[in-house]
Short mmCIF file of C-alpha atoms in Angstrom, two decimals:
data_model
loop_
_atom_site.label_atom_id
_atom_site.label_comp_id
_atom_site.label_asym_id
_atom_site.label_seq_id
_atom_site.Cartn_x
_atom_site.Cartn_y
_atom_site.Cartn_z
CA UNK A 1 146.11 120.84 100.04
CA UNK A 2 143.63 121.91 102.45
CA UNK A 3 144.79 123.00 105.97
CA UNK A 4 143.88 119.06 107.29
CA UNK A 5 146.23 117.41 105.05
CA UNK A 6 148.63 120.40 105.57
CA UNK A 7 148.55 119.73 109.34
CA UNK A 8 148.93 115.82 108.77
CA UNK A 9 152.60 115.97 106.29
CA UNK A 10 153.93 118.53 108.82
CA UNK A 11 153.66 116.21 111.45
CA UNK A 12 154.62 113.51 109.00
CA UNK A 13 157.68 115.58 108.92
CA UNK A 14 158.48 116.12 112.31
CA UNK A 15 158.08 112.43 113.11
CA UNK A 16 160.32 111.45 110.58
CA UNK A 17 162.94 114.19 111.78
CA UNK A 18 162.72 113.55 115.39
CA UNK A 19 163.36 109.51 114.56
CA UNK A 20 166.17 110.25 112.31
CA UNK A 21 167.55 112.74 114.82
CA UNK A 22 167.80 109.51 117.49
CA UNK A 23 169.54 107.03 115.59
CA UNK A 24 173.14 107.05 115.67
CA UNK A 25 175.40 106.03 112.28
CA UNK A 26 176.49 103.28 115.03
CA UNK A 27 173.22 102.17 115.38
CA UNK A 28 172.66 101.36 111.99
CA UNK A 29 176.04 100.03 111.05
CA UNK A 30 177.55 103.18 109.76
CA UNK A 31 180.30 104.86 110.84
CA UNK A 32 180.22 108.14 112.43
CA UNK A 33 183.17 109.81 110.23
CA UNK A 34 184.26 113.31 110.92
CA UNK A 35 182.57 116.91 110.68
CA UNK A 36 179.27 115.59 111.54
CA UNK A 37 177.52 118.47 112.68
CA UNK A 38 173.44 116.78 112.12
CA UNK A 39 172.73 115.25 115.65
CA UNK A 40 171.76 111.22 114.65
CA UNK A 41 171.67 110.07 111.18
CA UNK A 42 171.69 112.40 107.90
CA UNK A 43 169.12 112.34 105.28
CA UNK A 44 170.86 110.73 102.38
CA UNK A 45 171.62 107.77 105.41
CA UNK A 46 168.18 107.32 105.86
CA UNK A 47 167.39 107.07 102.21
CA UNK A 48 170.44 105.01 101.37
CA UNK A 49 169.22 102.62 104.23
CA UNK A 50 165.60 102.45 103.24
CA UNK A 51 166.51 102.06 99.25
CA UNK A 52 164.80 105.28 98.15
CA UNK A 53 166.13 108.50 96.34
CA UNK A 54 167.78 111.31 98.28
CA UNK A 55 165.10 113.61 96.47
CA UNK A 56 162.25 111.60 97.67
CA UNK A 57 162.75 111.07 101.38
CA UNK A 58 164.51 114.94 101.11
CA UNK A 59 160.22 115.98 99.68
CA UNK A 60 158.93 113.38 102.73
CA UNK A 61 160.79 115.06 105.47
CA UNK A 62 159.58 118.55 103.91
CA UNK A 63 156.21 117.68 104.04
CA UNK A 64 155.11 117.90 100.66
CA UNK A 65 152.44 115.99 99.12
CA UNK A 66 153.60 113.20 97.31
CA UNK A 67 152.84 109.36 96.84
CA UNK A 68 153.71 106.88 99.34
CA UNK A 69 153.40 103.31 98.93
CA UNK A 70 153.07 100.45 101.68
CA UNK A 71 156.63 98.99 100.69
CA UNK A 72 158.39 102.39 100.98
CA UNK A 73 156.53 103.03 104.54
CA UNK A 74 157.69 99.43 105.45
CA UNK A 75 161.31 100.19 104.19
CA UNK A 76 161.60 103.08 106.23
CA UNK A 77 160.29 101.66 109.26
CA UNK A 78 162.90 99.23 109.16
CA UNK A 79 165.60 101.89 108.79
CA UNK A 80 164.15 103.73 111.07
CA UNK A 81 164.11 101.60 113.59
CA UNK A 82 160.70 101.83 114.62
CA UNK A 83 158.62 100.04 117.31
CA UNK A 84 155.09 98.64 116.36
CA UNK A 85 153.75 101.92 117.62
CA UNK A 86 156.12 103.71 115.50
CA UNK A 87 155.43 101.96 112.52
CA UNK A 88 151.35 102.59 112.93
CA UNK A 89 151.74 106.48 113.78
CA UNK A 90 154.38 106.73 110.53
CA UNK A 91 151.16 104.88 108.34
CA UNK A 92 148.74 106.60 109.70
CA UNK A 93 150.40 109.57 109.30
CA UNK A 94 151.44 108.98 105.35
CA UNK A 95 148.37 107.29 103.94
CA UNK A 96 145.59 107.73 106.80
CA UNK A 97 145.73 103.98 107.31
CA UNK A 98 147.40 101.08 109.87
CA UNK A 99 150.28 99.04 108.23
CA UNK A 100 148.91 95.83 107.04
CA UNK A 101 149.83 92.55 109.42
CA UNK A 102 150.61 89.69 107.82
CA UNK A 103 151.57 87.38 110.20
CA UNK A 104 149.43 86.84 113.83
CA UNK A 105 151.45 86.92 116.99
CA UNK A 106 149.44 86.61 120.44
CA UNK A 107 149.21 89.57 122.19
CA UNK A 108 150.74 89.50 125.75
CA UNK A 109 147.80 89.88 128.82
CA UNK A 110 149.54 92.34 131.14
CA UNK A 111 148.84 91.76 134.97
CA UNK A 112 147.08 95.51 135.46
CA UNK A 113 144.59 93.87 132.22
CA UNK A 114 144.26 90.97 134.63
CA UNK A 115 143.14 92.87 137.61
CA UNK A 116 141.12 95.43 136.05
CA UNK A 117 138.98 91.99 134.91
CA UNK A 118 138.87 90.89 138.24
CA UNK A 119 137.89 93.76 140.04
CA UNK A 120 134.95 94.11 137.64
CA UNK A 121 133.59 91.72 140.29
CA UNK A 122 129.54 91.04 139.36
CA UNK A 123 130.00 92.77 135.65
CA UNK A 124 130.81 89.74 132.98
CA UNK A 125 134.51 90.77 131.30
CA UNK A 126 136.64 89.14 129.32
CA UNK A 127 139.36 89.98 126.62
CA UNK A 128 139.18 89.23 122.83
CA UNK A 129 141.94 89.12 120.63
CA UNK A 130 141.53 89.35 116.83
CA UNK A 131 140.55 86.22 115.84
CA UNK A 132 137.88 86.52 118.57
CA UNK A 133 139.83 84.14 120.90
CA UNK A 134 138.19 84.87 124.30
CA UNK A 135 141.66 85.22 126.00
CA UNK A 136 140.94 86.38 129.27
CA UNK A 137 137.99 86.49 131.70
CA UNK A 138 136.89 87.22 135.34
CA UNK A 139 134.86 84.48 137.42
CA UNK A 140 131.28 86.54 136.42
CA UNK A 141 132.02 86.06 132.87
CA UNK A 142 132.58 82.35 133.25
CA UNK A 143 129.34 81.75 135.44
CA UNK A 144 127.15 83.43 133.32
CA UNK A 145 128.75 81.96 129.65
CA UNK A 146 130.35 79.15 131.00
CA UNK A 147 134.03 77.73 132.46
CA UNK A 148 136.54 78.96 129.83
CA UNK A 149 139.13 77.28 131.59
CA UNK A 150 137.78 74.02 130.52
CA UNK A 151 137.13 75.06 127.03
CA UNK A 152 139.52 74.51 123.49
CA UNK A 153 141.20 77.71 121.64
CA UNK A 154 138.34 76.35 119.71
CA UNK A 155 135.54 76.44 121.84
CA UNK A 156 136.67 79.97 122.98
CA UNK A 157 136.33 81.44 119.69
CA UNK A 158 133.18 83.98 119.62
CA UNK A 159 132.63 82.83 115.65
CA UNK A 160 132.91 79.04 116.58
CA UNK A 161 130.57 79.66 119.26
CA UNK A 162 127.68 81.49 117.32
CA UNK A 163 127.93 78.87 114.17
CA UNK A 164 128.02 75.52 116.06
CA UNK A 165 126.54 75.50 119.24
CA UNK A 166 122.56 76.15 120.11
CA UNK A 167 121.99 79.59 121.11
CA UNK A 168 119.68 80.71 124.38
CA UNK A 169 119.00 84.41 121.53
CA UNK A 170 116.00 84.75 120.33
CA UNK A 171 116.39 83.87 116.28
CA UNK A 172 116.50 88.09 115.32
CA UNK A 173 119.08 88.74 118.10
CA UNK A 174 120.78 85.85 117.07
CA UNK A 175 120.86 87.03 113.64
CA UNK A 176 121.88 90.16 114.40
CA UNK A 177 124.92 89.48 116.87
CA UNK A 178 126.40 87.01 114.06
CA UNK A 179 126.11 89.38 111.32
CA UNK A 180 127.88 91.93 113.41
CA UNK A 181 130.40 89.46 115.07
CA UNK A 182 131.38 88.00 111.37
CA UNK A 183 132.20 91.43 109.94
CA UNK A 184 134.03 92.16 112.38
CA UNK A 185 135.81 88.95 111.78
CA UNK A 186 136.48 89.63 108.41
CA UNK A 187 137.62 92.98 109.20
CA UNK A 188 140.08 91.31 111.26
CA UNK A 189 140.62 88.71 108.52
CA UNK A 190 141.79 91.51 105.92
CA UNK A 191 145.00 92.64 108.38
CA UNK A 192 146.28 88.67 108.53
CA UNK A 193 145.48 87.09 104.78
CA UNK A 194 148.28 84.84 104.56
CA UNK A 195 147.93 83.40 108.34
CA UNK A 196 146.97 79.67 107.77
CA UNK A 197 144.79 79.28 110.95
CA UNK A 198 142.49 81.76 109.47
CA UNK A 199 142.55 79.70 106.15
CA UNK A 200 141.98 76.43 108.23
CA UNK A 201 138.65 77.99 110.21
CA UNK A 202 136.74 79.72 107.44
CA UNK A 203 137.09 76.40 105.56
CA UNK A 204 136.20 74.45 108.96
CA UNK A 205 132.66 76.61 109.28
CA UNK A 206 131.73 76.60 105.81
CA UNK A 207 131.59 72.80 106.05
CA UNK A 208 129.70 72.67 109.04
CA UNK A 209 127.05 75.94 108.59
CA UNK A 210 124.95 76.95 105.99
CA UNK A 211 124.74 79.93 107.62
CA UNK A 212 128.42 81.24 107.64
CA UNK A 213 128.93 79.91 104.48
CA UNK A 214 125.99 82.80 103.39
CA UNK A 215 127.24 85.50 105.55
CA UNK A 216 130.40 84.84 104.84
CA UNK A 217 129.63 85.60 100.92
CA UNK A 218 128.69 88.91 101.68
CA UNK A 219 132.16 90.25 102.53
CA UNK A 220 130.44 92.87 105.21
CA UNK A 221 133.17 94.63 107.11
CA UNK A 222 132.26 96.63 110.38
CA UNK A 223 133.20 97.41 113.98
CA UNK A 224 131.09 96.92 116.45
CA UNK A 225 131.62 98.71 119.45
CA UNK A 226 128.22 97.94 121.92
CA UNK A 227 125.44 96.44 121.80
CA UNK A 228 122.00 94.51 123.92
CA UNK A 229 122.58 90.37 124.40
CA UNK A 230 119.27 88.13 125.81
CA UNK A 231 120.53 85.09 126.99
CA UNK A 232 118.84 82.27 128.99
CA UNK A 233 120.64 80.69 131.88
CA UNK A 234 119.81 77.36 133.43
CA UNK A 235 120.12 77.81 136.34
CA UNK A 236 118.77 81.44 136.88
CA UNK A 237 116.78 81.93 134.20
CA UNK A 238 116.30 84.92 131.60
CA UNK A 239 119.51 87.73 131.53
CA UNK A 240 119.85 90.73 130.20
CA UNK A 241 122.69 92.59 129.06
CA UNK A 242 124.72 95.63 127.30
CA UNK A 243 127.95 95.29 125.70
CA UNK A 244 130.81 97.41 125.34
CA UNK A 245 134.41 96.53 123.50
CA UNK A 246 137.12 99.03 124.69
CA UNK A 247 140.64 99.16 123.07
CA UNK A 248 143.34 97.83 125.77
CA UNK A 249 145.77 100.79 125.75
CA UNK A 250 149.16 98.93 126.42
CA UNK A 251 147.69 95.83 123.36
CA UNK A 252 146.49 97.48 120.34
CA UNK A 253 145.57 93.60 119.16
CA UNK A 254 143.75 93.21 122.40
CA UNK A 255 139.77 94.47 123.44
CA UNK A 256 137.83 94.53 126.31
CA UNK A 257 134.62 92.88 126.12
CA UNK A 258 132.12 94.08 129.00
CA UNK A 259 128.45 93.11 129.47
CA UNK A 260 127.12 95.66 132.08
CA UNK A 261 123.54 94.15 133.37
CA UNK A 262 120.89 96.01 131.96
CA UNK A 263 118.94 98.68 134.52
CA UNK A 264 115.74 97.34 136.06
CA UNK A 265 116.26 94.02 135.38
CA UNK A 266 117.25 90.91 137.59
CA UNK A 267 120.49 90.47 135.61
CA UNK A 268 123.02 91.81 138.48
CA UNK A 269 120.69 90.02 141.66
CA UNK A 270 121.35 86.76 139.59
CA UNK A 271 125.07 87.29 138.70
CA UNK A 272 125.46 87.38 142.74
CA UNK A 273 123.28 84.49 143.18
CA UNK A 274 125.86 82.53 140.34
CA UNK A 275 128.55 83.74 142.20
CA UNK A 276 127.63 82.63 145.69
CA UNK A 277 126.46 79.07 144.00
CA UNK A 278 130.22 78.85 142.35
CA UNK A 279 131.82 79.33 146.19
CA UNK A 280 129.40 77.01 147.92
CA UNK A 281 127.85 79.91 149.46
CA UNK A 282 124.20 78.18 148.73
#
């Protein structure tokens, strides 16, 4: 091994110690016995717990390089205790990868995410979740791309949004923004497989756009992390934009979707003018 993957199974090995070392036999439904001199569980506990050899989990803990499969990760998780944190540091850790998601669960909007969006103030925010729900938003989001308060899960979907309704992009940005936007939706796609809304949408948009139905075929997978976005607005006319997606910290299923008005354009003077039209200021 080179010193890289030397670095990564000693940590691997640490982390599983340090876990082990906080579980009591109590904890696990175990009893403590006498002469128990290893502070939290022992090593043949964990293994007996997680259905694996002595000898294997013994060669994981010293940080030797051997093979680890997703079901043995998942087992020890489990015995482990982990927390979804816990669980992605322990796969990244063993096979350089997140655990796989099978099942979607709604990531919880904390209040600080809430203000943050609001005191963006004139910059367009909202927060995406991975189906590309728009979940969240601030008031200069909603008069520049519409009221999302009104809309559907539906209608709030970025993917629904590019494939059904008529676009104020040019055709190329178009183009471009749904290529990127749909691999990024598969990527998503890949982590919850057996979720039956997903199932129930791709089969929804293949009926009703040529276009998805082609992209889709392609099987691109990317993550898109900024971008430029053109847009025409009736009531203020042409708007230009860049795009960032941050990672919310405290939601590792949640992403902050900012559109910062492009330097020496209009874009910001407008947003105000939106804003003051929205509180009867005009």
């Amino acid at each position: 091994m080179n010193q890289l993957e030397l670095d990564r199974h000693h940590e691997l090995a640490e982390f599983l110690r340090s876990r082990r070392a906080r579980l009591s036999p109590e904890q696990v439904g175990l009893p403590r016995g006498t002469r128990r001199r290893t502070p939290g569980l022992r090593r043949g506990e964990v293994a007996m717990l997680a259905g694996v050899s002595l000898e294997w989990y013994t060669w994981l803990e010293q940080g030797r390089d051997i093979n680890v499969s997703v079901q043995l990760l998942e087992s020890l998780a489990r015995a482990l205790q982990l927390d979804a944190n816990e669980r992605q540091h322990l796969f990244l850790l063993a096979i350089q990868q997140p655990p796989p998601v099978e099942t979607f669960s709604q990531p919880t909007i904390s209040p600080t995410l809430r203000d943050f969006l609001d005191q963006l103030d004139t910059i367009p925010a909202c927060v995406v979740d991975p189906r590309l729900n728009i979940v969240a938003w601030n008031k200069a989001f909603c008069v520049v791309f519409g009221d999302y308060a009104k809309m559907s899960e539906r209608e709030r979907n970025i993917i629904w949004r590019l494939f059904t309704l008529p676009s104020s992009q040019s055709d190329e940005e178009w183009e471009a923004h749904t290529r990127a936007y749909l691999a990024q939706f598969r990527a998503e796609y890949g982590r919850f497989i057996k979720d039956p809304w997903w199932t129930q949408r791709i089969e929804e948009l293949s009926q009703l756009s040529p276009e998805f139905r082609e992209l889709w075929a392609r099987h691109d997978v990317l993550n898109v992390p900024e971008g430029q976005k053109s847009m025409h607005h009736p009531l203020v006319g042409e708007m230009t934009f860049d795009f960032l997606f941050f990672q919310a910290v405290d939601a590792s299923d949640l992403r902050l979707l900012i559109h910062t008005p492009r330097r020496n354009s209009a874009t910001a003077d407008k947003i105000k003018q939106l804003l003051a039209l929205e509180h009867g200021q005009i």
